[in-house]
Short mmCIF file of C-alpha atoms in Angstrom, two decimals:
data_model
loop_
_atom_site.label_atom_id
_atom_site.label_comp_id
_atom_site.label_asym_id
_atom_site.label_seq_id
_atom_site.Cartn_x
_atom_site.Cartn_y
_atom_site.Cartn_z
CA MET A 1 -53.00 -33.45 -4.49
CA LEU A 2 -54.90 -34.35 -7.64
CA GLY A 3 -57.97 -32.89 -5.96
CA VAL A 4 -58.30 -35.95 -3.69
CA GLY A 5 -60.85 -35.24 -0.99
CA THR A 6 -62.34 -32.24 -2.78
CA PRO A 7 -65.64 -32.07 -4.66
CA ASP A 8 -63.88 -31.90 -8.04
CA TRP A 9 -61.81 -35.03 -7.52
CA THR A 10 -62.35 -36.55 -10.95
CA VAL A 11 -60.36 -38.85 -13.16
CA GLY A 12 -61.37 -40.62 -16.36
CA ILE A 13 -60.34 -44.22 -15.82
CA ASP A 14 -60.97 -47.31 -17.87
CA PRO A 15 -62.98 -50.08 -16.18
CA ALA A 16 -60.78 -52.58 -14.35
CA PRO A 17 -61.31 -56.02 -12.79
CA ALA A 18 -62.29 -56.11 -9.12
CA GLY A 19 -59.21 -55.76 -6.93
CA ALA A 20 -57.06 -54.34 -9.73
CA ARG A 21 -54.70 -51.51 -8.80
CA VAL A 22 -54.46 -48.39 -10.91
CA ALA A 23 -51.87 -45.66 -10.34
CA VAL A 24 -52.43 -41.99 -11.21
CA VAL A 25 -49.42 -39.65 -11.39
CA GLU A 26 -49.50 -35.88 -11.92
CA LEU A 27 -46.42 -33.77 -12.57
CA GLY A 28 -46.45 -30.12 -11.54
CA ALA A 29 -45.08 -27.94 -8.80
CA THR A 30 -45.32 -31.16 -6.81
CA LEU A 31 -45.25 -34.78 -7.82
CA ASP A 32 -48.57 -36.39 -6.86
CA VAL A 33 -49.14 -40.14 -6.80
CA ALA A 34 -52.41 -41.94 -6.02
CA LEU A 35 -53.14 -45.66 -5.98
CA LEU A 36 -56.75 -46.73 -6.67
CA ILE A 37 -58.24 -50.17 -6.15
CA SER A 38 -61.28 -51.24 -8.13
CA SER A 39 -64.28 -52.40 -6.11
CA ALA A 40 -66.19 -55.59 -6.71
CA GLY A 41 -69.34 -53.52 -7.14
CA GLY A 42 -67.74 -51.21 -9.71
CA GLY A 43 -65.82 -47.97 -9.33
CA PHE A 44 -62.61 -47.34 -7.42
CA GLN A 45 -61.41 -46.67 -3.87
CA VAL A 46 -58.38 -44.46 -3.20
CA PHE A 47 -56.10 -46.71 -1.16
CA PHE A 48 -53.01 -44.49 -1.04
CA SER A 49 -52.00 -40.95 -2.00
CA ARG A 50 -48.77 -39.04 -1.61
CA THR A 51 -47.54 -35.56 -2.51
CA LEU A 52 -43.80 -35.02 -2.92
CA GLY A 53 -42.26 -31.55 -2.84
CA THR A 54 -39.50 -30.48 -5.19
CA ALA A 55 -36.82 -31.32 -2.65
CA GLU A 56 -38.02 -34.92 -2.63
CA TRP A 57 -38.12 -35.49 -6.36
CA ASN A 58 -36.01 -32.74 -7.94
CA GLY A 59 -38.93 -30.92 -9.53
CA PRO A 60 -39.38 -28.23 -12.21
CA ALA A 61 -36.51 -26.05 -11.02
CA LEU A 62 -34.04 -28.83 -11.79
CA PRO A 63 -35.55 -31.14 -14.43
CA ASP A 64 -34.36 -34.68 -13.84
CA ILE A 65 -36.44 -37.32 -15.57
CA ALA A 66 -34.65 -40.19 -13.86
CA ALA A 67 -35.43 -38.65 -10.48
CA ILE A 68 -39.12 -38.41 -11.37
CA VAL A 69 -39.23 -42.07 -12.39
CA ARG A 70 -37.42 -43.12 -9.22
CA ALA A 71 -39.80 -41.05 -7.08
CA VAL A 72 -42.86 -42.61 -8.70
CA ILE A 73 -41.46 -46.10 -8.16
CA ASP A 74 -40.54 -45.37 -4.54
CA ALA A 75 -43.98 -43.93 -3.79
CA LEU A 76 -45.73 -46.95 -5.25
CA ARG A 77 -43.42 -49.33 -3.41
CA SER A 78 -44.51 -47.74 -0.14
CA ALA A 79 -48.09 -48.62 -1.12
CA GLY A 80 -47.16 -52.26 -1.64
CA ILE A 81 -46.44 -52.19 -5.39
CA THR A 82 -43.32 -54.36 -5.45
CA SER A 83 -43.76 -56.37 -8.62
CA PRO A 84 -45.02 -55.73 -12.17
CA ASN A 85 -47.97 -58.02 -11.47
CA ASP A 86 -49.14 -55.71 -8.69
CA LEU A 87 -50.32 -52.96 -11.04
CA HIS A 88 -53.09 -52.93 -13.65
CA ALA A 89 -52.30 -49.59 -15.33
CA LEU A 90 -50.68 -46.22 -14.76
CA TYR A 91 -52.13 -42.84 -15.84
CA LEU A 92 -49.86 -39.85 -16.31
CA SER A 93 -50.63 -36.13 -16.53
CA GLY A 94 -49.06 -32.78 -15.78
CA LEU A 95 -46.62 -30.30 -17.24
CA PRO A 96 -46.41 -30.60 -21.04
CA ALA A 97 -42.65 -30.07 -20.99
CA TYR A 98 -42.21 -33.20 -18.89
CA ILE A 99 -44.63 -35.54 -20.61
CA PRO A 100 -42.60 -36.59 -23.70
CA ALA A 101 -39.44 -37.35 -21.73
CA VAL A 102 -41.19 -39.23 -18.95
CA GLN A 103 -43.31 -41.02 -21.52
CA ASN A 104 -40.15 -42.20 -23.25
CA GLU A 105 -38.96 -43.73 -20.00
CA PHE A 106 -42.11 -45.81 -19.83
CA ARG A 107 -42.77 -46.30 -23.53
CA PRO A 108 -40.63 -49.42 -24.14
CA LEU A 109 -43.09 -51.44 -22.10
CA CYS A 110 -46.20 -49.42 -22.89
CA ALA A 111 -49.33 -51.57 -23.09
CA ASN A 112 -51.55 -49.03 -24.80
CA GLN A 113 -51.86 -45.31 -25.47
CA ARG A 114 -55.26 -43.78 -24.90
CA THR A 115 -56.43 -40.74 -26.84
CA LYS A 116 -60.04 -40.72 -25.80
CA ALA A 117 -61.59 -40.35 -22.38
CA ALA A 118 -63.04 -43.47 -20.81
CA ALA A 119 -66.65 -43.87 -19.82
CA PRO A 120 -67.35 -42.37 -16.40
CA GLN A 121 -66.50 -44.61 -13.45
CA GLN A 122 -66.86 -44.15 -9.72
CA VAL A 123 -64.07 -43.05 -7.40
CA SER A 124 -64.18 -42.63 -3.64
CA ALA A 125 -61.71 -40.30 -1.96
CA PRO A 126 -59.83 -41.15 1.25
CA SER A 127 -61.67 -40.65 4.53
CA SER A 128 -61.82 -37.05 5.68
CA SER A 129 -63.71 -35.07 8.29
CA VAL A 130 -66.95 -35.99 6.57
CA PRO A 131 -67.45 -39.42 5.00
CA THR A 132 -67.44 -39.16 1.23
CA ALA A 133 -69.79 -41.27 -0.84
CA PRO A 134 -68.63 -42.59 -4.22
CA ARG A 135 -69.29 -40.08 -6.96
CA THR A 136 -69.44 -40.18 -10.73
CA VAL A 137 -66.13 -39.33 -12.32
CA ARG A 138 -66.07 -36.66 -15.02
CA THR A 139 -63.26 -36.25 -17.51
CA ARG A 140 -61.05 -33.24 -16.86
CA ASN A 141 -58.43 -31.44 -18.89
CA TRP A 142 -55.09 -32.93 -17.94
CA ALA A 143 -53.14 -29.96 -19.44
CA ILE A 144 -51.32 -32.22 -21.83
CA ALA A 145 -51.23 -30.44 -25.18
CA ALA A 146 -49.90 -33.45 -27.06
CA MET A 147 -52.52 -35.83 -25.72
CA ALA A 148 -56.29 -35.53 -25.63
CA GLY A 149 -56.63 -37.67 -22.51
CA ALA A 150 -54.67 -39.56 -19.91
CA VAL A 151 -51.96 -41.79 -21.28
CA VAL A 152 -52.08 -45.39 -20.18
CA LEU A 153 -48.51 -46.40 -19.46
CA VAL A 154 -46.79 -49.42 -18.12
CA LEU A 155 -44.86 -48.86 -14.92
CA ILE A 156 -41.14 -49.52 -14.89
CA ALA A 157 -40.64 -50.92 -11.45
CA ILE A 158 -37.70 -53.03 -10.54
CA GLY A 159 -36.75 -53.50 -14.17
CA ALA A 160 -40.15 -54.51 -15.34
CA VAL A 161 -43.62 -53.45 -15.88
CA VAL A 162 -47.04 -54.02 -16.66
CA ILE A 163 -49.83 -54.48 -17.51
CA ARG A 164 -53.34 -55.05 -18.28
CA GLN A 165 -54.48 -58.11 -16.40
CA GLN A 166 -57.58 -60.20 -16.30
CA GLN A 167 -59.65 -60.89 -13.20
CA ASP A 168 -57.32 -62.24 -10.50
CA SER A 169 -57.59 -66.01 -10.14
CA THR A 170 -54.54 -66.55 -7.94
CA ASN A 171 -56.32 -66.43 -4.57
CA PRO A 172 -56.65 -70.07 -3.41
CA PHE A 173 -58.91 -69.20 -0.48
CA GLN A 174 -62.57 -68.34 0.02
CA SER A 175 -63.28 -64.60 0.12
CA ILE A 176 -66.25 -62.95 1.83
CA GLN A 177 -67.34 -59.47 0.76
CA VAL A 178 -67.53 -56.78 3.48
CA GLY A 179 -67.52 -52.97 3.53
CA SER A 180 -64.51 -50.99 2.34
CA THR A 181 -61.56 -49.50 4.14
CA TYR A 182 -58.69 -47.23 3.15
CA GLY A 183 -56.08 -47.87 5.78
CA TYR A 184 -55.49 -50.70 8.19
CA SER A 185 -58.27 -53.23 8.67
CA ARG A 186 -59.15 -54.48 12.14
CA ALA A 187 -61.25 -57.44 13.22
CA ALA A 188 -62.29 -59.41 16.30
CA CYS A 189 -63.49 -63.00 16.51
CA ASP A 190 -66.13 -64.16 18.99
CA SER A 191 -64.64 -67.40 20.34
CA VAL A 192 -68.09 -68.72 21.29
CA THR A 193 -70.19 -67.97 18.20
CA GLY A 194 -67.35 -67.94 15.67
CA LEU A 195 -68.61 -64.67 14.21
CA VAL A 196 -66.00 -62.25 12.87
CA TYR A 197 -66.47 -58.50 13.24
CA VAL A 198 -64.61 -56.36 10.67
CA THR A 199 -64.15 -52.57 10.73
CA ASN A 200 -64.75 -50.57 7.54
CA ASP A 201 -63.38 -47.06 7.96
CA HIS A 202 -64.55 -45.76 4.59
CA ASP A 203 -68.12 -46.85 5.23
CA ARG A 204 -68.05 -46.11 8.98
CA THR A 205 -69.49 -49.55 9.63
CA VAL A 206 -68.71 -52.92 11.14
CA SER A 207 -69.47 -56.01 9.06
CA VAL A 208 -70.70 -59.08 10.93
CA VAL A 209 -69.30 -62.12 9.11
CA ASP A 210 -70.63 -65.63 9.64
CA PRO A 211 -67.92 -67.96 8.29
CA ALA A 212 -70.26 -70.95 8.44
CA LYS A 213 -72.60 -69.22 5.97
CA GLY A 214 -69.76 -67.67 3.97
CA THR A 215 -71.29 -64.21 4.05
CA ALA A 216 -71.70 -60.99 6.00
CA THR A 217 -75.00 -61.30 7.79
CA ALA A 218 -75.30 -57.76 9.18
CA THR A 219 -73.83 -54.27 8.95
CA ILE A 220 -73.57 -52.03 12.01
CA LYS A 221 -73.50 -48.30 11.33
CA LEU A 222 -71.16 -46.09 13.38
CA ALA A 223 -70.94 -42.37 14.02
CA ASP A 224 -67.14 -42.24 13.68
CA ASP A 225 -64.27 -43.85 11.78
CA PRO A 226 -63.47 -47.18 13.47
CA GLU A 227 -60.00 -48.14 14.68
CA GLY A 228 -59.42 -50.85 17.29
CA ILE A 229 -61.99 -53.57 17.95
CA ALA A 230 -62.44 -56.22 20.65
CA VAL A 231 -65.18 -58.60 21.72
CA ASP A 232 -66.25 -59.94 25.13
CA PRO A 233 -68.16 -63.18 24.41
CA ASP A 234 -69.30 -63.60 28.02
CA LEU A 235 -71.02 -60.20 28.18
CA HIS A 236 -72.16 -60.27 24.54
CA ARG A 237 -70.39 -56.97 23.97
CA LEU A 238 -68.42 -55.67 21.01
CA TYR A 239 -66.15 -52.67 21.59
CA VAL A 240 -65.12 -50.45 18.68
CA VAL A 241 -62.81 -47.46 19.00
CA GLY A 242 -63.98 -44.33 17.16
CA LYS A 243 -60.75 -42.47 16.54
CA GLY A 244 -62.27 -38.98 16.52
CA ALA A 245 -62.16 -38.36 12.78
CA GLU A 246 -64.15 -35.15 12.70
CA LYS A 247 -62.52 -31.89 13.73
CA GLY A 248 -63.27 -31.07 17.34
CA ILE A 249 -64.68 -34.54 18.04
CA GLU A 250 -63.01 -36.69 20.71
CA GLY A 251 -62.18 -40.35 20.29
CA THR A 252 -64.77 -42.73 21.68
CA LEU A 253 -65.44 -46.30 22.67
CA ILE A 254 -68.57 -47.53 20.90
CA VAL A 255 -70.33 -50.33 22.80
CA ILE A 256 -72.41 -52.78 20.75
CA ASP A 257 -74.74 -55.56 21.95
CA THR A 258 -73.76 -58.61 19.88
CA MET A 259 -77.20 -60.19 20.43
CA THR A 260 -78.95 -57.35 18.62
CA ASN A 261 -76.05 -55.64 16.74
CA ALA A 262 -77.23 -52.34 18.23
CA VAL A 263 -75.06 -49.54 19.61
CA VAL A 264 -75.95 -49.30 23.30
CA ASP A 265 -73.35 -46.85 24.68
CA THR A 266 -70.66 -44.41 23.61
CA VAL A 267 -67.85 -43.33 25.95
CA THR A 268 -65.51 -40.40 25.25
CA THR A 269 -61.97 -41.76 25.63
CA GLY A 270 -59.32 -39.37 24.27
CA HIS A 271 -58.26 -36.82 21.69
CA SER A 272 -57.00 -39.51 19.31
CA SER A 273 -58.00 -43.01 20.33
CA TRP A 274 -56.54 -46.15 18.83
CA GLY A 275 -56.42 -49.64 20.39
CA VAL A 276 -58.73 -51.61 22.68
CA THR A 277 -58.59 -54.86 24.61
CA VAL A 278 -60.70 -56.65 27.23
CA ASP A 279 -59.50 -58.18 30.51
CA SER A 280 -61.14 -61.61 30.35
CA GLY A 281 -61.03 -61.94 34.13
CA THR A 282 -62.64 -58.66 35.19
CA HIS A 283 -64.28 -57.73 31.85
CA SER A 284 -62.81 -54.24 32.19
CA VAL A 285 -62.07 -52.52 28.88
CA TYR A 286 -58.79 -50.70 28.12
CA VAL A 287 -58.41 -48.09 25.36
CA THR A 288 -55.17 -46.45 24.21
CA ASN A 289 -55.09 -42.78 23.23
CA LEU A 290 -52.28 -41.14 21.29
CA VAL A 291 -53.36 -37.97 23.10
CA GLY A 292 -55.21 -38.42 26.38
CA LEU A 293 -58.11 -36.39 27.72
CA ASP A 294 -55.96 -35.15 30.61
CA TYR A 295 -53.09 -33.94 28.45
CA ASN A 296 -52.75 -30.19 29.00
CA PRO A 297 -49.52 -28.63 27.70
CA GLY A 298 -48.58 -25.12 28.69
CA ALA A 299 -48.60 -22.09 26.42
CA ASP A 300 -45.04 -22.90 25.35
CA GLY A 301 -46.00 -26.48 24.50
CA SER A 302 -44.21 -27.97 27.52
CA SER A 303 -45.85 -30.61 29.71
CA GLU A 304 -45.13 -33.08 32.45
CA PRO A 305 -43.08 -36.05 31.17
CA ASN A 306 -44.95 -39.10 29.90
CA THR A 307 -48.40 -37.50 30.07
CA GLU A 308 -49.30 -37.13 26.40
CA SER A 309 -50.63 -40.64 25.73
CA SER A 310 -52.97 -42.52 28.02
CA VAL A 311 -54.81 -45.75 28.65
CA VAL A 312 -58.33 -45.36 30.00
CA VAL A 313 -60.09 -48.06 32.00
CA ILE A 314 -63.81 -48.50 31.37
CA ASP A 315 -66.32 -50.32 33.56
CA PRO A 316 -68.41 -52.55 31.26
CA VAL A 317 -71.52 -52.31 33.44
CA THR A 318 -71.71 -48.54 33.88
CA ALA A 319 -69.91 -47.73 30.60
CA SER A 320 -67.86 -45.10 32.42
CA ILE A 321 -64.16 -44.36 32.82
CA THR A 322 -62.80 -45.50 36.17
CA ALA A 323 -59.13 -44.55 35.63
CA SER A 324 -56.86 -42.72 33.19
CA ILE A 325 -53.24 -43.86 33.14
CA PRO A 326 -50.47 -41.72 31.55
CA VAL A 327 -48.29 -44.08 29.48
CA GLY A 328 -45.76 -41.84 27.72
CA TYR A 329 -45.99 -41.04 24.04
CA ASN A 330 -47.18 -42.65 20.78
CA ALA A 331 -49.34 -45.27 22.54
CA MET A 332 -51.09 -47.34 19.88
CA ASN A 333 -51.91 -50.93 20.72
CA LEU A 334 -51.92 -53.03 23.87
CA ALA A 335 -52.27 -56.60 25.10
CA ILE A 336 -52.87 -58.13 28.53
CA ASP A 337 -50.79 -60.86 30.18
CA ALA A 338 -53.43 -62.70 32.20
CA ALA A 339 -50.92 -64.45 34.48
CA SER A 340 -49.40 -61.25 35.86
CA ARG A 341 -52.43 -59.01 35.22
CA THR A 342 -50.18 -56.62 33.36
CA ALA A 343 -50.98 -54.63 30.23
CA TYR A 344 -48.22 -54.03 27.70
CA VAL A 345 -48.61 -50.87 25.62
CA THR A 346 -46.60 -50.09 22.48
CA GLY A 347 -45.00 -46.65 22.45
CA ASP A 348 -42.27 -44.47 23.93
CA TYR A 349 -41.54 -43.60 27.56
CA HIS A 350 -39.00 -41.30 29.21
CA ASP A 351 -37.07 -42.91 32.07
CA SER A 352 -35.83 -41.15 35.22
CA THR A 353 -32.91 -39.66 33.28
CA ASN A 354 -35.33 -38.32 30.62
CA HIS A 355 -34.00 -40.84 28.13
CA SER A 356 -36.66 -41.99 25.66
CA ILE A 357 -37.24 -45.73 25.54
CA THR A 358 -39.05 -47.24 22.55
CA GLY A 359 -40.81 -50.53 23.19
CA LEU A 360 -43.44 -51.70 25.67
CA VAL A 361 -44.78 -49.79 28.67
CA LYS A 362 -45.85 -52.07 31.55
CA VAL A 363 -49.07 -51.21 33.40
CA ASP A 364 -50.10 -53.02 36.59
CA LEU A 365 -53.86 -53.57 36.25
CA ALA A 366 -54.32 -53.93 39.99
CA THR A 367 -52.97 -50.44 40.72
CA ASN A 368 -53.49 -48.82 37.29
CA ALA A 369 -49.90 -47.57 37.39
CA VAL A 370 -46.88 -47.82 35.09
CA THR A 371 -44.35 -50.18 36.65
CA GLY A 372 -41.62 -50.26 34.01
CA GLN A 373 -40.63 -50.53 30.39
CA ILE A 374 -39.14 -53.15 28.10
CA GLY A 375 -36.89 -51.38 25.64
CA LEU A 376 -36.17 -52.38 22.07
CA PRO A 377 -32.91 -51.63 20.21
CA ALA A 378 -32.12 -47.89 19.96
CA GLU A 379 -32.51 -47.88 16.17
CA THR A 380 -36.11 -49.16 16.39
CA HIS A 381 -38.81 -46.91 14.96
CA GLY A 382 -42.56 -47.17 14.58
CA VAL A 383 -43.45 -49.78 17.23
CA PHE A 384 -46.93 -50.81 16.21
CA ASP A 385 -48.69 -53.96 17.40
CA VAL A 386 -48.26 -56.39 20.30
CA ALA A 387 -49.70 -59.86 20.89
CA ILE A 388 -49.13 -62.34 23.72
CA ASP A 389 -48.87 -66.11 23.72
CA GLN A 390 -50.38 -66.64 27.18
CA GLY A 391 -49.14 -70.21 27.65
CA ALA A 392 -45.56 -69.38 26.73
CA ARG A 393 -45.59 -65.99 28.51
CA THR A 394 -44.09 -64.50 25.35
CA ALA A 395 -44.93 -61.22 23.63
CA TYR A 396 -44.42 -60.40 19.97
CA VAL A 397 -44.01 -56.79 18.84
CA THR A 398 -43.98 -55.41 15.29
CA SER A 399 -41.98 -52.38 14.18
CA THR A 400 -41.01 -50.83 10.87
CA GLU A 401 -37.79 -52.85 10.93
CA GLN A 402 -38.40 -56.20 12.61
CA THR A 403 -40.71 -58.32 14.72
CA PHE A 404 -39.38 -58.73 18.26
CA VAL A 405 -39.72 -61.59 20.75
CA ILE A 406 -39.98 -60.73 24.46
CA ASP A 407 -39.87 -63.07 27.46
CA LEU A 408 -42.48 -61.64 29.81
CA ALA A 409 -41.34 -63.65 32.83
CA ALA A 410 -37.84 -62.21 32.48
CA GLY A 411 -39.08 -58.86 31.23
CA ALA A 412 -36.47 -58.84 28.51
CA LEU A 413 -36.00 -58.91 24.75
CA THR A 414 -34.86 -62.39 23.68
CA GLY A 415 -34.71 -62.13 19.91
CA SER A 416 -35.93 -60.61 16.68
CA ILE A 417 -37.31 -61.94 13.41
CA SER A 418 -36.78 -60.27 10.06
CA ILE A 419 -40.37 -59.32 9.29
CA SER A 420 -40.77 -55.61 8.62
CA GLY A 421 -44.08 -53.85 8.67
CA PRO A 422 -45.54 -52.33 10.55
CA GLY A 423 -48.00 -55.18 10.66
CA PHE A 424 -50.73 -56.80 12.72
CA LEU A 425 -50.31 -59.93 14.82
CA GLY A 426 -52.51 -62.89 15.66
CA VAL A 427 -51.69 -65.74 18.06
CA ASP A 428 -52.89 -69.35 17.93
CA PRO A 429 -51.51 -71.11 21.05
CA GLY A 430 -52.88 -74.48 19.96
CA LYS A 431 -50.86 -74.36 16.75
CA HIS A 432 -47.83 -72.76 18.44
CA ALA A 433 -48.09 -70.08 15.79
CA VAL A 434 -48.03 -66.32 15.47
CA TYR A 435 -49.33 -64.78 12.25
CA VAL A 436 -47.95 -61.46 10.99
CA THR A 437 -49.02 -59.16 8.18
CA GLY A 438 -46.63 -56.64 6.66
CA PHE A 439 -47.74 -53.23 5.42
CA SER A 440 -44.93 -52.33 3.04
CA GLY A 441 -43.71 -54.71 0.40
CA GLN A 442 -45.42 -57.77 1.93
CA LEU A 443 -49.08 -56.96 1.39
CA GLN A 444 -49.93 -60.25 -0.28
CA ALA A 445 -48.48 -62.55 2.38
CA ILE A 446 -48.92 -63.60 5.99
CA LYS A 447 -45.79 -64.82 7.73
CA VAL A 448 -46.17 -67.70 10.17
CA ILE A 449 -43.83 -67.76 13.19
CA ASP A 450 -43.28 -71.03 15.04
CA THR A 451 -43.42 -69.95 18.70
CA GLU A 452 -41.18 -72.82 19.78
CA LYS A 453 -38.48 -72.08 17.23
CA HIS A 454 -39.02 -68.28 17.11
CA ALA A 455 -38.57 -68.41 13.37
CA VAL A 456 -40.70 -67.98 10.24
CA THR A 457 -41.63 -71.44 9.00
CA THR A 458 -44.36 -70.69 6.47
CA THR A 459 -45.53 -67.90 4.19
CA ILE A 460 -49.23 -67.87 3.30
CA ARG A 461 -49.95 -66.17 -0.02
CA ALA A 462 -53.48 -65.08 -0.76
CA GLY A 463 -53.15 -64.04 -4.40
CA SER A 464 -51.47 -61.29 -6.39
CA LYS A 465 -54.44 -58.92 -6.06
CA ILE A 466 -55.07 -59.38 -2.35
CA SER A 467 -53.75 -56.59 -0.11
CA LEU A 468 -53.72 -58.08 3.38
CA ARG A 469 -53.63 -55.17 5.82
CA GLY A 470 -54.95 -56.91 8.90
CA LEU A 471 -55.87 -60.31 10.34
CA VAL A 472 -57.58 -62.09 13.20
CA VAL A 473 -57.27 -65.69 14.38
CA ASP A 474 -59.98 -67.98 15.74
CA PRO A 475 -58.01 -70.22 18.15
CA ARG A 476 -60.99 -72.55 18.47
CA THR A 477 -61.06 -73.54 14.79
CA HIS A 478 -57.46 -72.42 14.03
CA THR A 479 -58.80 -70.39 11.13
CA VAL A 480 -56.96 -67.25 10.06
CA TYR A 481 -59.00 -64.41 8.60
CA GLY A 482 -56.95 -62.09 6.38
CA LEU A 483 -58.39 -58.63 5.79
CA ASP A 484 -58.33 -57.05 2.35
CA PHE A 485 -59.73 -53.61 1.57
CA ASP A 486 -63.27 -54.92 1.00
CA GLN A 487 -63.17 -58.64 1.70
CA VAL A 488 -62.22 -61.25 4.29
CA VAL A 489 -59.97 -64.06 3.12
CA VAL A 490 -60.71 -67.32 4.98
CA ILE A 491 -57.51 -69.32 5.56
CA PRO A 492 -58.03 -72.74 7.23
CA ARG A 493 -55.01 -74.11 9.11
#
């Protein structure tokens, strides 16, 4: 769509303040929507892109201007654009027959109409099989006969629209610049040194942030796109999951010495690796794989039940796999309950009657075997993250619909909280708090759950231009670090 990810991906875009969001919409055989975010160093990053077929937006075969407008709004909502203040500008191009009518829908709140191409800016495409460096943007013919360039429009979204804004000044917290990321951001905090390690999937790096100095003090280069991240302070080891971004390349666990910030080992883990955690008692490392190394379907695609996803166990001394545990399907993240030495893995699992259970898969770490499941309501979809309050023996699980509360001692669901996502979780036992980010419609806020009341008691807002897509908590200082696409927001508690 729009040439994103190809060498000729070019758009003439006016300069915008750092953190500003710019939408680009192209009408044609498909309806293509891209959301760009301007970088602090100049240029733009592609944060979101979507292509809708004619069946989804009622395209050229059945012209329906209202359907086009609704589809654009819906697509941008899914990228976190929920208010007029969320968008800096919208650029429209495509079929000449559509332009006047769609333009009229936006025109009542039009901020400006551009008839001349802007000076070249820089745009980076989403991550692909090969990392793409920012490139100079050239103006291209938008096939709009009535206009000599892209038309700057104001988006009608939820009865309003926008928009040319000044530099965002609504963030009340300190921000620390790091590398850039397109999707979810992940981070780990060293509880001894206080350093925060942040993954940057666009740059294929990890930023080492020293909160005391208010800056990133080092950048660690990786050979793969990073996903999960965990730190073992005792062994001075940082573990980063390489998800296997390049075609034919397996997922890996990248082992980094935190004393030197050097990569010291790489372990092949799966066909599509995702989450990682460390057992603080044994220092063993556990990595989830959406598709495990041992998964081997037959010619007809059939396979043994519950064998697609896996958790691999890695010895930190030899940097080798000591066990591979089949854990069902769609395994993404995991957390360890230290008291019972049980890992809880988000995903799906077929029971003895071949009924699919969505929720948590229980893995006994002493035997490396699945011992049961904790199911969530049947209508639950997209189980994503899990975090455990060790003192309360309580797990929190995010899904696309709600955040669930699970009593680990009873092995049962005890409640749910209306926070949709999917989002990341962070636990601070000392504050009796769980912090949750949303990924759709709640990008600017972190919800705070009181673990004694099992209810949201506070909403932390980091500014209208901050897209919080991850977080990590330092339980020693009770500081929350919110992760934007190229910065860390420091939130004291």
